[in-house]
Structures are given as structure tokens and as C-alpha cells.
PDB file of C-alpha atoms in Angstrom:
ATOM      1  CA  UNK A 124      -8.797 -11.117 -15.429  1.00 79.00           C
ATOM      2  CA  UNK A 125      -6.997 -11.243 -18.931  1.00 84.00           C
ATOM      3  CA  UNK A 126      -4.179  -8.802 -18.054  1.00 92.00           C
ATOM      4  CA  UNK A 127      -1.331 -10.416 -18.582  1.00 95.00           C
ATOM      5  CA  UNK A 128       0.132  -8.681 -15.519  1.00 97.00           C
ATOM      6  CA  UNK A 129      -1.986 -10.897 -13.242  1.00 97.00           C
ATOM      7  CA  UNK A 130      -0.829 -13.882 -14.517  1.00 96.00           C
ATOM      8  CA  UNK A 131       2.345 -12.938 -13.985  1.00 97.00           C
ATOM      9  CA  UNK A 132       1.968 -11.319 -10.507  1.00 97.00           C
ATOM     10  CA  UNK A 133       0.347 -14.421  -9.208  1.00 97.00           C
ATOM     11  CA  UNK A 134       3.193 -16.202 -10.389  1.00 97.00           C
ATOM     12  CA  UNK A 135       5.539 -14.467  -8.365  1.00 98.00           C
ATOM     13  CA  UNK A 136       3.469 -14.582  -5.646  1.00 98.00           C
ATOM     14  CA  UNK A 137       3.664 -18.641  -5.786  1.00 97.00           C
ATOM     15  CA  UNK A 138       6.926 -18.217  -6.721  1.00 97.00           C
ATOM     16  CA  UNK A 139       7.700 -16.878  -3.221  1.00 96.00           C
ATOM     17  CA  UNK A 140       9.147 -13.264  -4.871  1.00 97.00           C
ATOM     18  CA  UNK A 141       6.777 -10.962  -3.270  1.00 97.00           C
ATOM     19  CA  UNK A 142       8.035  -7.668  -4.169  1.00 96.00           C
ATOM     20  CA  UNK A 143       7.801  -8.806  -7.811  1.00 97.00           C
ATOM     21  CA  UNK A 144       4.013  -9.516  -7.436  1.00 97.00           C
ATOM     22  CA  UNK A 145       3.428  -6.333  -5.362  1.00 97.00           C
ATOM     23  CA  UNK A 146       5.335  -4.837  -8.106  1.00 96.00           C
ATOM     24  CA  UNK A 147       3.064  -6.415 -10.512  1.00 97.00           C
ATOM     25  CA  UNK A 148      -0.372  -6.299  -9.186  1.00 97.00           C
ATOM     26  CA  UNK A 149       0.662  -2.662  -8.457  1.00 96.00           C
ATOM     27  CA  UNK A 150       0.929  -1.414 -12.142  1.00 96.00           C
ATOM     28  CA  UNK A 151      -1.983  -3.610 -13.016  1.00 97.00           C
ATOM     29  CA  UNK A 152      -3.998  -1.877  -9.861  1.00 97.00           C
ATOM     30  CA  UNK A 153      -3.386   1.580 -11.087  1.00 95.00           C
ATOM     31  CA  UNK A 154      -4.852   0.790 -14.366  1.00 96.00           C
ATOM     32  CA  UNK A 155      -8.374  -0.973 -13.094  1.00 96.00           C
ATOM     33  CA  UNK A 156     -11.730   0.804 -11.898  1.00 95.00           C
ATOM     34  CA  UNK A 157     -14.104  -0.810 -10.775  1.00 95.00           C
ATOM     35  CA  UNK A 158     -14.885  -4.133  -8.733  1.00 94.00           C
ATOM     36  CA  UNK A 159     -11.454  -5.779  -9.619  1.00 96.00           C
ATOM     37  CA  UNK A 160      -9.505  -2.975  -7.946  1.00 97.00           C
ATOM     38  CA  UNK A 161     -10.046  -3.649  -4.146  1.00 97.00           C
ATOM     39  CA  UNK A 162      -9.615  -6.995  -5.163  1.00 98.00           C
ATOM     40  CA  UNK A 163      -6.144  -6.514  -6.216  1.00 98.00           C
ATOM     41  CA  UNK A 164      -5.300  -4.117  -3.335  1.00 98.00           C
ATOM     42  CA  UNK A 165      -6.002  -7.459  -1.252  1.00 98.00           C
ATOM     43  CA  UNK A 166      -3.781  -9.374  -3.163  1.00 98.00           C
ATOM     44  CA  UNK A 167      -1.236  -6.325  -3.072  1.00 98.00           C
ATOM     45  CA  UNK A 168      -1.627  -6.383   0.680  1.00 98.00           C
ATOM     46  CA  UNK A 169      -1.180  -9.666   1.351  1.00 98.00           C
ATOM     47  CA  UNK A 170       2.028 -10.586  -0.431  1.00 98.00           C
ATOM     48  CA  UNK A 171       3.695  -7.498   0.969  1.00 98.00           C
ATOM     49  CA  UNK A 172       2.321  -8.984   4.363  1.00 98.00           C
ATOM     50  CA  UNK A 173       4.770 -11.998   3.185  1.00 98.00           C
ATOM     51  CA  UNK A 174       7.262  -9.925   2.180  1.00 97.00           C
ATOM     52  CA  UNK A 175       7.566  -8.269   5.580  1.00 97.00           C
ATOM     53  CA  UNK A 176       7.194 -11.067   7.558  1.00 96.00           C
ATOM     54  CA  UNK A 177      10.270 -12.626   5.945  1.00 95.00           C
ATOM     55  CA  UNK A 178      12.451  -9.537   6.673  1.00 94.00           C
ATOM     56  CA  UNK A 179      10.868 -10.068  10.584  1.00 94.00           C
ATOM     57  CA  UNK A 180       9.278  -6.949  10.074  1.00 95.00           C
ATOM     58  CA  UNK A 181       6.309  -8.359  12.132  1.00 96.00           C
ATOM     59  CA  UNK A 182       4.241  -5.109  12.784  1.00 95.00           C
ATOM     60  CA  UNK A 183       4.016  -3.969   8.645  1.00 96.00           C
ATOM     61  CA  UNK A 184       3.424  -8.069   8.048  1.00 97.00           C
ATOM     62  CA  UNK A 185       0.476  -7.940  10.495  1.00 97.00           C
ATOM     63  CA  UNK A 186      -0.881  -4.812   9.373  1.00 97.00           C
ATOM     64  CA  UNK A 187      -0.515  -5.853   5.647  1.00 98.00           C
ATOM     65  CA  UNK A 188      -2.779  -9.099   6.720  1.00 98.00           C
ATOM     66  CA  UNK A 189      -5.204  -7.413   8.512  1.00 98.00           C
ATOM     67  CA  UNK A 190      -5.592  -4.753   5.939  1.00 97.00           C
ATOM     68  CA  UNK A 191      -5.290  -7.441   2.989  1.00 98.00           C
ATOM     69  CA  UNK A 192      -8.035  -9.683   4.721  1.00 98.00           C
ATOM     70  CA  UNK A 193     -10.175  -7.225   5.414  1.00 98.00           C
ATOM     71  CA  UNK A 194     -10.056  -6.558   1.436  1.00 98.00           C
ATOM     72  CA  UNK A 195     -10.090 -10.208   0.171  1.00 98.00           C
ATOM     73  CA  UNK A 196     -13.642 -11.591   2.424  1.00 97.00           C
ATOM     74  CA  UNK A 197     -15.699  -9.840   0.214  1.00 96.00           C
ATOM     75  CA  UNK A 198     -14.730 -11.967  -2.993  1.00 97.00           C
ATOM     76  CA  UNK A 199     -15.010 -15.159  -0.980  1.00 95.00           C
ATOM     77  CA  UNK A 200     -15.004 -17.873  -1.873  1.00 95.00           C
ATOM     78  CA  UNK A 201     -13.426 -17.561  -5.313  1.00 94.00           C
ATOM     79  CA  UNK A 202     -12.662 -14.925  -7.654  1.00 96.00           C
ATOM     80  CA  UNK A 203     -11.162 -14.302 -10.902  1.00 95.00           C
ATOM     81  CA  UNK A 204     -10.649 -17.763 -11.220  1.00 94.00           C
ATOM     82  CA  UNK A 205      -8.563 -17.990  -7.813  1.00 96.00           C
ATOM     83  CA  UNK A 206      -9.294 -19.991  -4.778  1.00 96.00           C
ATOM     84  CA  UNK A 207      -9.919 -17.480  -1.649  1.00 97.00           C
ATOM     85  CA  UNK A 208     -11.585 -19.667   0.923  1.00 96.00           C
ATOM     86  CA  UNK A 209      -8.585 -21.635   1.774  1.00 96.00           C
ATOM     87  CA  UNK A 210      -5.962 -19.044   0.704  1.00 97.00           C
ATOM     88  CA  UNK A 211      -7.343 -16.654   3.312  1.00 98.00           C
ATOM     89  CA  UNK A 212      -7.951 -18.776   6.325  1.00 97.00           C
ATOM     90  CA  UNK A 213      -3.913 -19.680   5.315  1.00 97.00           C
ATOM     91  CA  UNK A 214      -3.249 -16.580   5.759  1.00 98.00           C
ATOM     92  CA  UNK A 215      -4.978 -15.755   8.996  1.00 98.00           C
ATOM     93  CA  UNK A 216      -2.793 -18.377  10.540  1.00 96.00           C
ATOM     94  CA  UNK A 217       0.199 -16.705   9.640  1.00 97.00           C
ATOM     95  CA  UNK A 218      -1.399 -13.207  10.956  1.00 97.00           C
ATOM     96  CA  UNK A 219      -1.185 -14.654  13.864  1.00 96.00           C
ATOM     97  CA  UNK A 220       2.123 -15.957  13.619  1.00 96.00           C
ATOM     98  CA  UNK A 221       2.760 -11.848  12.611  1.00 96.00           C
ATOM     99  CA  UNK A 222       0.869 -11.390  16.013  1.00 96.00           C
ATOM    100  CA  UNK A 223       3.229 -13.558  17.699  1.00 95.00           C
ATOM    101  CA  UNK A 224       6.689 -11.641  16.599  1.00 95.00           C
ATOM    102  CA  UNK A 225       5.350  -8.443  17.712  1.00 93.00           C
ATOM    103  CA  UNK A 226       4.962  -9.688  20.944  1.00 94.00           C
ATOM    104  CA  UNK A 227       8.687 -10.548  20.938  1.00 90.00           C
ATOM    105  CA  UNK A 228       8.526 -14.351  20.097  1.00 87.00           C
ATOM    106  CA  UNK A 229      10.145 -14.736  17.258  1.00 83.00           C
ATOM    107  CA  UNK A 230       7.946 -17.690  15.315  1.00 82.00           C
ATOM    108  CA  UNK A 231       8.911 -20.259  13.991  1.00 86.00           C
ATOM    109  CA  UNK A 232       8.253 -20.924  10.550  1.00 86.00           C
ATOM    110  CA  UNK A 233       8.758 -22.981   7.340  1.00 89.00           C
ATOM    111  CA  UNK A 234       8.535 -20.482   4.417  1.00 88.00           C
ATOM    112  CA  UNK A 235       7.374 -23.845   2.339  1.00 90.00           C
ATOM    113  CA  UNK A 236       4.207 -23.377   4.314  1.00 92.00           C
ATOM    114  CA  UNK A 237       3.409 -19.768   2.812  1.00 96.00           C
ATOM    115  CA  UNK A 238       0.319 -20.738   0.775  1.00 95.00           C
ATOM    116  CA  UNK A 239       0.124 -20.271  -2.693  1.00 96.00           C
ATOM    117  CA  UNK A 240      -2.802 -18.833  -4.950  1.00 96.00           C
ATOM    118  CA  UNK A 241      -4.596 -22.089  -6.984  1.00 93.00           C
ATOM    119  CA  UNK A 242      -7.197 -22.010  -9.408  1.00 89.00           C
ATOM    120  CA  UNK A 243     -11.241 -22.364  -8.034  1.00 85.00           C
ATOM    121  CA  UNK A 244     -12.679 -25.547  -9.235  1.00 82.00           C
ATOM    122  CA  UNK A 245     -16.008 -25.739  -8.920  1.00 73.00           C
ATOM    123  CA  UNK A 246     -17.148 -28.585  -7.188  1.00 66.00           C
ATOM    124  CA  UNK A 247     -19.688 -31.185  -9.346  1.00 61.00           C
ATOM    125  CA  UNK A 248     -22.442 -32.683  -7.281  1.00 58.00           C
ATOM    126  CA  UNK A 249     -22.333 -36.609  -7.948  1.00 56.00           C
ATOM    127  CA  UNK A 250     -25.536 -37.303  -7.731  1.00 60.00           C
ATOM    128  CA  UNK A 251     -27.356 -33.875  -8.603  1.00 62.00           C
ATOM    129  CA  UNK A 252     -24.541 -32.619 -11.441  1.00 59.00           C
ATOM    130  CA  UNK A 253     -24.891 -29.430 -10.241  1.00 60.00           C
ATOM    131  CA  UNK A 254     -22.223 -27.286 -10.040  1.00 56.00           C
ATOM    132  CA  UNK A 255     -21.012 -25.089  -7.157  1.00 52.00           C
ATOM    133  CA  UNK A 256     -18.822 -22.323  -7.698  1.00 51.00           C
TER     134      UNK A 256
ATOM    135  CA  UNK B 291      -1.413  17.635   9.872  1.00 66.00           C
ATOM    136  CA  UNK B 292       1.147  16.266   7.422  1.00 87.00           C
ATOM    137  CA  UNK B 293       1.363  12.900   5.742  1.00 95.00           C
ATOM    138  CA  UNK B 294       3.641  10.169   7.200  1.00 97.00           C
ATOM    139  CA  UNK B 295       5.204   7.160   5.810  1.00 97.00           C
ATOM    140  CA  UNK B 296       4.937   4.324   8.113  1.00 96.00           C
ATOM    141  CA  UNK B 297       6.898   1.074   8.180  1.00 93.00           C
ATOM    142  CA  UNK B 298       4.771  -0.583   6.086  1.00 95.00           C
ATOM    143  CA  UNK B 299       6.432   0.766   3.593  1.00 96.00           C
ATOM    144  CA  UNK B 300       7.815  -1.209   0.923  1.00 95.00           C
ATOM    145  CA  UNK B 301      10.030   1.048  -0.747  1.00 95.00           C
ATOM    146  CA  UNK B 302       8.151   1.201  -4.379  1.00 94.00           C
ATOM    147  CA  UNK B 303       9.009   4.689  -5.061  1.00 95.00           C
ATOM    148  CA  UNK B 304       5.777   5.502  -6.384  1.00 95.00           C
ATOM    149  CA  UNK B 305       4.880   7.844  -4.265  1.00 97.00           C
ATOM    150  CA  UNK B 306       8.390   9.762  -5.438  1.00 97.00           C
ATOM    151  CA  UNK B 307       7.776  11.642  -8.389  1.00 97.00           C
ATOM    152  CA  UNK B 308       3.450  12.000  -7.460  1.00 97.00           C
ATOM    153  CA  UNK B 309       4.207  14.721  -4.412  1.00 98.00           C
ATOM    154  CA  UNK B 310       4.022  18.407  -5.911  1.00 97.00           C
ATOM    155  CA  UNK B 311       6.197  19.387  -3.135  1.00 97.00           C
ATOM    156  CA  UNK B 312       9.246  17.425  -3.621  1.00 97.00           C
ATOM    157  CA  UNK B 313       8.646  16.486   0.255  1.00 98.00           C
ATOM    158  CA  UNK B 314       9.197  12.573  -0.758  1.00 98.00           C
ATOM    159  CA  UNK B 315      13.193  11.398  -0.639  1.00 98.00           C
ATOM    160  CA  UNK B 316      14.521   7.889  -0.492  1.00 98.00           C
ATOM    161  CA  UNK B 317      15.444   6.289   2.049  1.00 97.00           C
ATOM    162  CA  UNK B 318      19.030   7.427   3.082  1.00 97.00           C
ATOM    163  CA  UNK B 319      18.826  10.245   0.823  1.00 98.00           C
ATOM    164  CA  UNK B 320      19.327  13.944   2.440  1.00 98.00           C
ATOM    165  CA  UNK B 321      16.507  15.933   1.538  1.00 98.00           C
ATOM    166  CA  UNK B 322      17.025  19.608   0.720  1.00 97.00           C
ATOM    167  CA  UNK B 323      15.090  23.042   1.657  1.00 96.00           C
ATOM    168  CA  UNK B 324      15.920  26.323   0.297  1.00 93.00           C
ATOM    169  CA  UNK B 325      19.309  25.650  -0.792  1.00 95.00           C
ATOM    170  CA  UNK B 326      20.439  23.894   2.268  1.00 97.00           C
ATOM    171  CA  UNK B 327      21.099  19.972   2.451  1.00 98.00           C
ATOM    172  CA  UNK B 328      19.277  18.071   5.544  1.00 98.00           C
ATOM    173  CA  UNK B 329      19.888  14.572   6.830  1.00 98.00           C
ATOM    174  CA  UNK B 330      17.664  11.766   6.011  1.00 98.00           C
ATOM    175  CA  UNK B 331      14.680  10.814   8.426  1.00 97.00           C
ATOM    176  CA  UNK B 332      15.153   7.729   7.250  1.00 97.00           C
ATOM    177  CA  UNK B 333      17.640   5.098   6.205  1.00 96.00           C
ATOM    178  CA  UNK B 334      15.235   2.268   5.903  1.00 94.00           C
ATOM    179  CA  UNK B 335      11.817   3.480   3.936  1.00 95.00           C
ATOM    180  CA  UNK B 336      11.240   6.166   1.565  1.00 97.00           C
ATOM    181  CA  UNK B 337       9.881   9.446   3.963  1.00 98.00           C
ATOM    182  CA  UNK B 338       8.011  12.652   4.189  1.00 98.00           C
ATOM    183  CA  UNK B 339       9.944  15.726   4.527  1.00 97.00           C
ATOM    184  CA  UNK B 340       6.854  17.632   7.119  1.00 96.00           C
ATOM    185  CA  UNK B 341       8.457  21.256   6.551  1.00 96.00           C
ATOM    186  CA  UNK B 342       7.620  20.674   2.928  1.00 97.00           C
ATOM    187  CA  UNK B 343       4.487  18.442   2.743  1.00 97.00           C
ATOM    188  CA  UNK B 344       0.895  20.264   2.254  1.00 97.00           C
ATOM    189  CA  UNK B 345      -1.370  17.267   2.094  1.00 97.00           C
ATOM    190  CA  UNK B 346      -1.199  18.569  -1.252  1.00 98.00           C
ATOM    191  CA  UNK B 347      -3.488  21.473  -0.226  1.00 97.00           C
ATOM    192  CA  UNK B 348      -3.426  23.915  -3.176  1.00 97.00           C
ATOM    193  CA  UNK B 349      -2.397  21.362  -5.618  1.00 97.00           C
ATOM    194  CA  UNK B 350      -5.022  18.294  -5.731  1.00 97.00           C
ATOM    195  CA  UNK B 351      -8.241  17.483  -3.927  1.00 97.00           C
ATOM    196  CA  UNK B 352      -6.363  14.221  -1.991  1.00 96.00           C
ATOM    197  CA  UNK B 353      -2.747  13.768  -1.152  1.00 97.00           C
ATOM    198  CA  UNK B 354      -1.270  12.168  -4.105  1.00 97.00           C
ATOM    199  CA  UNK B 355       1.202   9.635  -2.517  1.00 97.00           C
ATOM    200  CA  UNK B 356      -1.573   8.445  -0.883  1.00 97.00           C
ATOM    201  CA  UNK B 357      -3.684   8.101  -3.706  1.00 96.00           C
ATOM    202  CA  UNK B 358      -1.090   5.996  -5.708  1.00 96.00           C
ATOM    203  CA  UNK B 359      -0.195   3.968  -2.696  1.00 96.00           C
ATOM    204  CA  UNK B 360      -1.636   0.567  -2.259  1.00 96.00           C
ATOM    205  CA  UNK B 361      -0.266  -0.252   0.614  1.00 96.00           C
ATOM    206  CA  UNK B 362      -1.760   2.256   2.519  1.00 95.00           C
ATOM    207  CA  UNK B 363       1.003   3.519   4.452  1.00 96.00           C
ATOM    208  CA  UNK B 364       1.288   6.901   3.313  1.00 97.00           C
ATOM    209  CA  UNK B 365      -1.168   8.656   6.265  1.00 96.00           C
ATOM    210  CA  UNK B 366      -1.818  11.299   8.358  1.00 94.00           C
ATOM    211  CA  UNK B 367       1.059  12.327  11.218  1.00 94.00           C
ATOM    212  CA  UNK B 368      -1.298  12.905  14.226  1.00 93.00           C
ATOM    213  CA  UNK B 369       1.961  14.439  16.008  1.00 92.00           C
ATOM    214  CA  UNK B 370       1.663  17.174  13.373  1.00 93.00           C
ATOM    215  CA  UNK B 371      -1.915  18.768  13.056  1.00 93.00           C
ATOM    216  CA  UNK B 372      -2.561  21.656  11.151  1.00 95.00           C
ATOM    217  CA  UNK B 373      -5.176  23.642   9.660  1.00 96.00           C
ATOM    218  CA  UNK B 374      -5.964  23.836   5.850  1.00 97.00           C
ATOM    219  CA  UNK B 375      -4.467  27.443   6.362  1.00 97.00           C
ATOM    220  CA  UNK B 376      -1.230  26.763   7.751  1.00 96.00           C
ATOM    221  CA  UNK B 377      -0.832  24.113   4.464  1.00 97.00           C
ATOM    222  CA  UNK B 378      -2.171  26.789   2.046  1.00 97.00           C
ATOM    223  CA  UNK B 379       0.671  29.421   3.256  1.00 97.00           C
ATOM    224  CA  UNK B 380       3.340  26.402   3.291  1.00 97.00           C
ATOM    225  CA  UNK B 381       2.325  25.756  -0.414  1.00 97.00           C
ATOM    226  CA  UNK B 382       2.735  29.679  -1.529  1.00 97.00           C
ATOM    227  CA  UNK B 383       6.320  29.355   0.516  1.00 97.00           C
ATOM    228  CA  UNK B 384       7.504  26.527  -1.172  1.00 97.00           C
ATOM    229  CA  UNK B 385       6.568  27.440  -5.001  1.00 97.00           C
ATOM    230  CA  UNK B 386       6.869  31.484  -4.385  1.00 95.00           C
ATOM    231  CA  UNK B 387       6.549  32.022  -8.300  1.00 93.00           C
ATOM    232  CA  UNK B 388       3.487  30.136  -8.622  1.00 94.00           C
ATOM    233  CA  UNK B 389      -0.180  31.987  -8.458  1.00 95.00           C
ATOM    234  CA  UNK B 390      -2.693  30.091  -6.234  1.00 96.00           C
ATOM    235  CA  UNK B 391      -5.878  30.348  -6.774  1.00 95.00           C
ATOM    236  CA  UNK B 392      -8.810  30.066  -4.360  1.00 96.00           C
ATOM    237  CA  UNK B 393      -8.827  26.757  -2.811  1.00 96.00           C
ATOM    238  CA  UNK B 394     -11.417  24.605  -3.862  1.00 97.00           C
ATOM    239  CA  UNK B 395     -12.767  20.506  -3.526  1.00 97.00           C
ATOM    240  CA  UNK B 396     -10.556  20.163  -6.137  1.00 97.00           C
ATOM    241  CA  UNK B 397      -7.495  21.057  -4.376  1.00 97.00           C
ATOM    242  CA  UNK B 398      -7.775  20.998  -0.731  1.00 97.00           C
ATOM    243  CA  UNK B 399      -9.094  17.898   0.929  1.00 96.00           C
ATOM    244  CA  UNK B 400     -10.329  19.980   3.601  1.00 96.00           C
ATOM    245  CA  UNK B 401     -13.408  21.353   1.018  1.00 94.00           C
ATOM    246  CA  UNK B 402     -14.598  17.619   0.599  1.00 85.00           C
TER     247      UNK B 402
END
């Protein structure tokens, strides 16, 4: 995507300031038809998943995942340049984590661990040369 | 039934200026009906004033918070059901000067 508005978004998200990529992705999502939008909606999703789960607001953080998941396995396992196999199973581990404060047990966590949104590299067969993307 | 705004709300505002109602307020803001000043339902997310939400019946073919929302968390209140008639004569109340025409797909959900 060339919009300068994902670049940016996805560097908030990384950057840990999650209302600034929802913020983002947001304007950029209300512009785009098309394939690319549900996409972004899972994007959307899951950083305000992050963004509620660090103001312990466990239900809307578990919901957000869920939703944002849900949105995000259909572009599996890369898209628009991103990584989404890892990022995603990340992200189901901190659903449950979600899962866990709404029972009342408030989780433990290390926001270091949130993951962050790298680039796909396709992987180069050594002894074929083939590429996998 | 009218539209809710549930906690997964991350207080955008763009939902805000989309309604045709003027049902959306801030959170902590009193909303207002006919002249007279209400508390807020909420102090923590942005809300929906049910009095004067329509689903936007009479104005669009979808509610429009909804539509611009994508967090999703602008849904239907299934403690408040009501028929495509009770919204039509709720959106003639609220905008009195305003001449409604038949409803139509293209402004009531309910003709989808």
C-alpha cells in the first residue's frame, strides 16, 4: 500500500501509540474500497485491542482481538508487505491474556512483549532458489 | 431498536457529526431534547441519546455511525426494539419542518 498513512500508522502501531495508528489506519480505511479495506479494519481492530488492554479494559481488548483476527486470517500469511503469520498467532496469545482479565485475574504482562508489525520476507529455497512468499 | 455504543468504544468522535439526529454526545457531555438539558449516559465513551436515534430511518439506507465506525461498536440495543414505524414517526418529531418522503431502500434499513 503506497498511502503514506500506512506507513505511518504502522509506525505507531510499533511505536506502542495505538490510538495514533487507529487514528491513522482509520482515515486511510475510509478512503479504500476494495480488498485492502477489511484488511485495514483488522489492523484497526487489533491495535485498539492493545489499546484497551493497556487501560485493563479487558472485555473491548478481547472483543477487538477476536473481531481483528477474525479479519486478518484471510490475508495470511503476508500482506501488503507485512508479516501476518507470526503477528497473529502473537496476538492470539494475548487474547487470551484479554480472556484471562475478564475472568477477574488481572494478567500479568510486559508491554515489551506486544508484537510489532515486520516486513514479509520471502523465504529463498537453498537448494531449489525458489521463492516462497 | 436503537443503536448503542458499547465499550469498545474508543472515543474517535467520528461517529459525532455522521448522525442526522444529533443523538451522538461526548462522553460527559449533557445531551439536549427540545430545549431542555439532560445528563450524560456516559462519562467514559461517546453515547447514543435512544429518545433521539432512528437507525437513521428516513434519512439513509444504514445507520451512519455505524457505517463510519471501524470498530464496530456502534450496534443495535436489543433492550430497545422497535418497528421501522415507531423510527419513521420519531424522525418527523425530531426535524418537524422537514418533509419526509416515502421510505425507501435508500433510507430505511428495514426495505433492504
Amino acid at each position: 500500500m503506497s498511502d503514506d498513512r500506512f506507513t505511518r500508522g504502522i509506525e505507531e502501531f510499533n511505536g506502542g501509540r495505538y490510538f495514533e495508528c487507529h487514528d491513522l489506519l482509520e482515515d486511510l480505511w475510509h478512503d479504500t474500497r476494495g480488498h485492502d479495506r477489511l484488511f485495514l479494519q483488522g489492523l484497526i481492530q487489533v491495535s485498539v485491542g492493545f489499546y484497551h488492554f493497556i487501560n485493563s479494559n479487558y472485555k473491548g481488548a478481547a472483543s477487538q482481538f477476536t473481531r481483528g483476527l477474525g479479519k486478518l486470517d484471510g490475508y495470511r500469511p503476508s500482506y501488503c508487505g507485512l508479516e501476518l503469520d507470526r503477528f497473529t498467532m502473537e496476538v492470539v496469545r494475548w487474547l487470551a491474556l484479554a480472556e484471562e482479565g475478564l475472568r477477574g485475574d488481572v494478567p500479568a504482562f510486559d508491554e515489551s512483549g506486544i508484537p510489532r508489525l515486520h516486513p514479509h520476507v520471502p523465504h529463498v529455497s537453498e537448494r531449489t532458489g525458489s521463492v516462497s512468499r | 431498536m436503537a443503536t448503542m455504543i458499547t465499550e469498545e468504544c474508543i472515543n474517535c468522535g467520528a461517529c459525532e457529526p455522521e448522525c442526522p439526529n444529533i443523538a451522538i454526545y461526548a462522553p460527559g457531555v449533557p445531551w439536549e431534547l427540545n430545549g431542555e438539558m439532560h445528563d450524560p449516559l456516559s462519562n467514559d465513551f461517546y453515547y447514543i441519546v435512544p429518545e433521539k436515534c432512528t437507525e437513521c430511518v428516513g434519512h439513509f439506507e444504514r445507520e451512519q455511525c455505524a457505517a463510519v465506525c471501524p470498530v464496530d461498536c456502534c450496534v443495535p440495543d436489543p433492550q430497545r426494539v422497535e418497528t421501522e414505524e415507531q423510527l419513521f414517526q420519531r424522525a418527523k418529531a425530531l426535524h418537524p419542518g422537514k418533509e419526509f418522503p416515502e421510505l425507501t431502500p435508500e433510507t430505511s434499513h428495514f426495505r433492504k
